[in-house]
């Protein structure tokens, strides 16, 4: 004998029911098929009852929908000749259901008995229709109402199973019935007094387990819409995988902590008989699914699954009157038990000063009233504080039999959550050490599950979620590079880099499954209107692990939003120099926020584009070296200008050419006046540990006053023409001494300056080509021969690769 249970989705449509027929005809053993109501019907019945009781006649609409759905299923499944009997039986049942709902409507009340009777129609109708369909297909099949077999009792206000009666009913019936297949409704039963009862939401699994145990079935198969019990709910964690083999205890723990694929009470009856459970997928029957047995799980596996329960509230009983006074906790739990409230999690501070429990949000009002009433005397005297519930919480649990033999799992769990800015409200560890659970905010659940899953199951693959603002030259190159390297990063660095949000100044687009980088331009063009605040809000709301904001703009308003990101543990990578060269207090605050919120703030491309200048400096300092002097040519644009300027050209034409070839800022005066270089040496000075402002930097500008005073590009270029003689003079003087002109930035003894210098032959700067940059670090360890970083210091390609390198640094963080 086998027992197969098919859940709501598996029986939701005639096509699905046909799949079940194909599955069961493959078996040679006798089978009991337990079915749920058609998917969604139980919810509709509960809803209809609720409305009727509230004297809201819209229950009639719901009833109509239920009727149409069942009648259409009959018409789709049965040959016309068989339909009329089944249609009239179902219509008769639906009339009774209507009478029951009308009764609730007229009285304005619904009793537990009536509500159980109403919801039982879901399984009654589905099992009857399916049985008739199988018969019509020539299957040797009977229909048996589970209310005639499963008997419930009551203990402490909760429904229990009267096992003796149930078992003997089952044995008597199935030993005398001869059909190969017997179809039974799940979920529904009858009390000892003969009233309709139910086994709780998801209870069809339990019905099937009771049959399996009563009849010593070979196996209990739970057929559902996923291919087994997964390492985490596959609807929340895309990377989750089915668990091939798991112990009863682990499965029970996972289901207790919310793995809905199995209703928690299901395991007990089959465990007692040593009957294995297999979870199978109706929509993919060839998949192995999950086997649940007594045997221990495979060696070396510690965490087997992660699950969560939503809709949790915390109640804390606290107060000076709790210390050393026996019986307070006893009374607390008695009150809750009398109010029929089930406690999902308990923690007690060792000071005995407080007990904290997790319960379902649905029970909060009742629990708070009961506890405050029971402790009214102590509350009035200030011995115990009135309980105030905390809501919008959830429990996340790691489960595994072997967890008790391993140190460091909870450390890993909490540091993973901490790194992702998930605040942990309460921690509990089961005495069996089969689970470690904690209470977090409901809004963080998806992020927490995914981060934990990545940590414990994904062979170190780390997902990085990027939000890219600015897709001009640099930004679009950056996206190209990500697309090109995606596969390499996954295979070699174990980084799964996804772009979730993109914005330019006009539109923005998000896709939490990752934007396809093949056609991001088209997606962006169809996006929402761009808005920096909304962009941040969306990033924050999506609440994805390892989120990184990438700023490719040169916009101050964008740099003003970094703090919002960092405060929410979202890393920031930027090539925009404005933040780091703004007031020292602002720069310092950003660095502090990054430290406090564990979110890297990286800006390598602020100096020398993709060259590893800041990273090198950081490593020198971290390893204990001291900076004596920094000398550098940091302006690709000025280097280009002075490498091309001579007595054969004009200064004006060379600057124009530099602008046209993209080597200058849109406003070339920012480069020519030395402001851009000042910002860069300021950032290097700050990264060396010196508190400096831009106004502290000496700038011996070679530009005439008139050029510095211009307010438009046009006026600036005219002024260059007007002063050609002065520029030629600078050139001649340098050429006569056989030197080259370089715009040099220097930092020494806490002072920084920038200016044009005549560089003699043999100097490291002399042969600097094109738009290259060079930095000489003179340190205690490199006192005479400096550490040199040199190479292309401008251009969108190298800047994009510098941003890319920062993203990878965060990935390896
Ligand atoms: P049925 O209607 O077949 O009884 P349920 O909806 O009750 O199906 O249970 C199956 C669902 O359980 C899956 O679709 C999935 O969303 C959810 N689920 C939660 N946790 C897990 C898990 N760890 N493994 C598999 N499914 C899970
Ligand atoms: N139909 C019931 C429910 O939705 C029982 C079940 O499907 O297991 O809860
Ligand atoms: Mg279920």
XYZ file of N, CA and C in Angstrom, residues 456 595 652 687 707 799:
18
model
N 26.256 29.625 3.442
C 26.305 28.226 3.859
C 26.178 27.205 2.726
N 32.968 52.888 7.749
C 33.526 52.001 8.768
C 32.405 51.474 9.677
N 46.451 78.053 -27.631
C 45.013 77.956 -27.855
C 44.646 76.688 -28.622
N 44.327 60.895 2.270
C 44.501 59.440 2.411
C 45.810 59.120 3.119
N 42.489 85.081 -18.054
C 41.952 83.750 -18.368
C 41.270 83.146 -17.145
N 39.276 54.504 -16.818
C 38.490 54.908 -15.649
C 37.465 53.819 -15.319
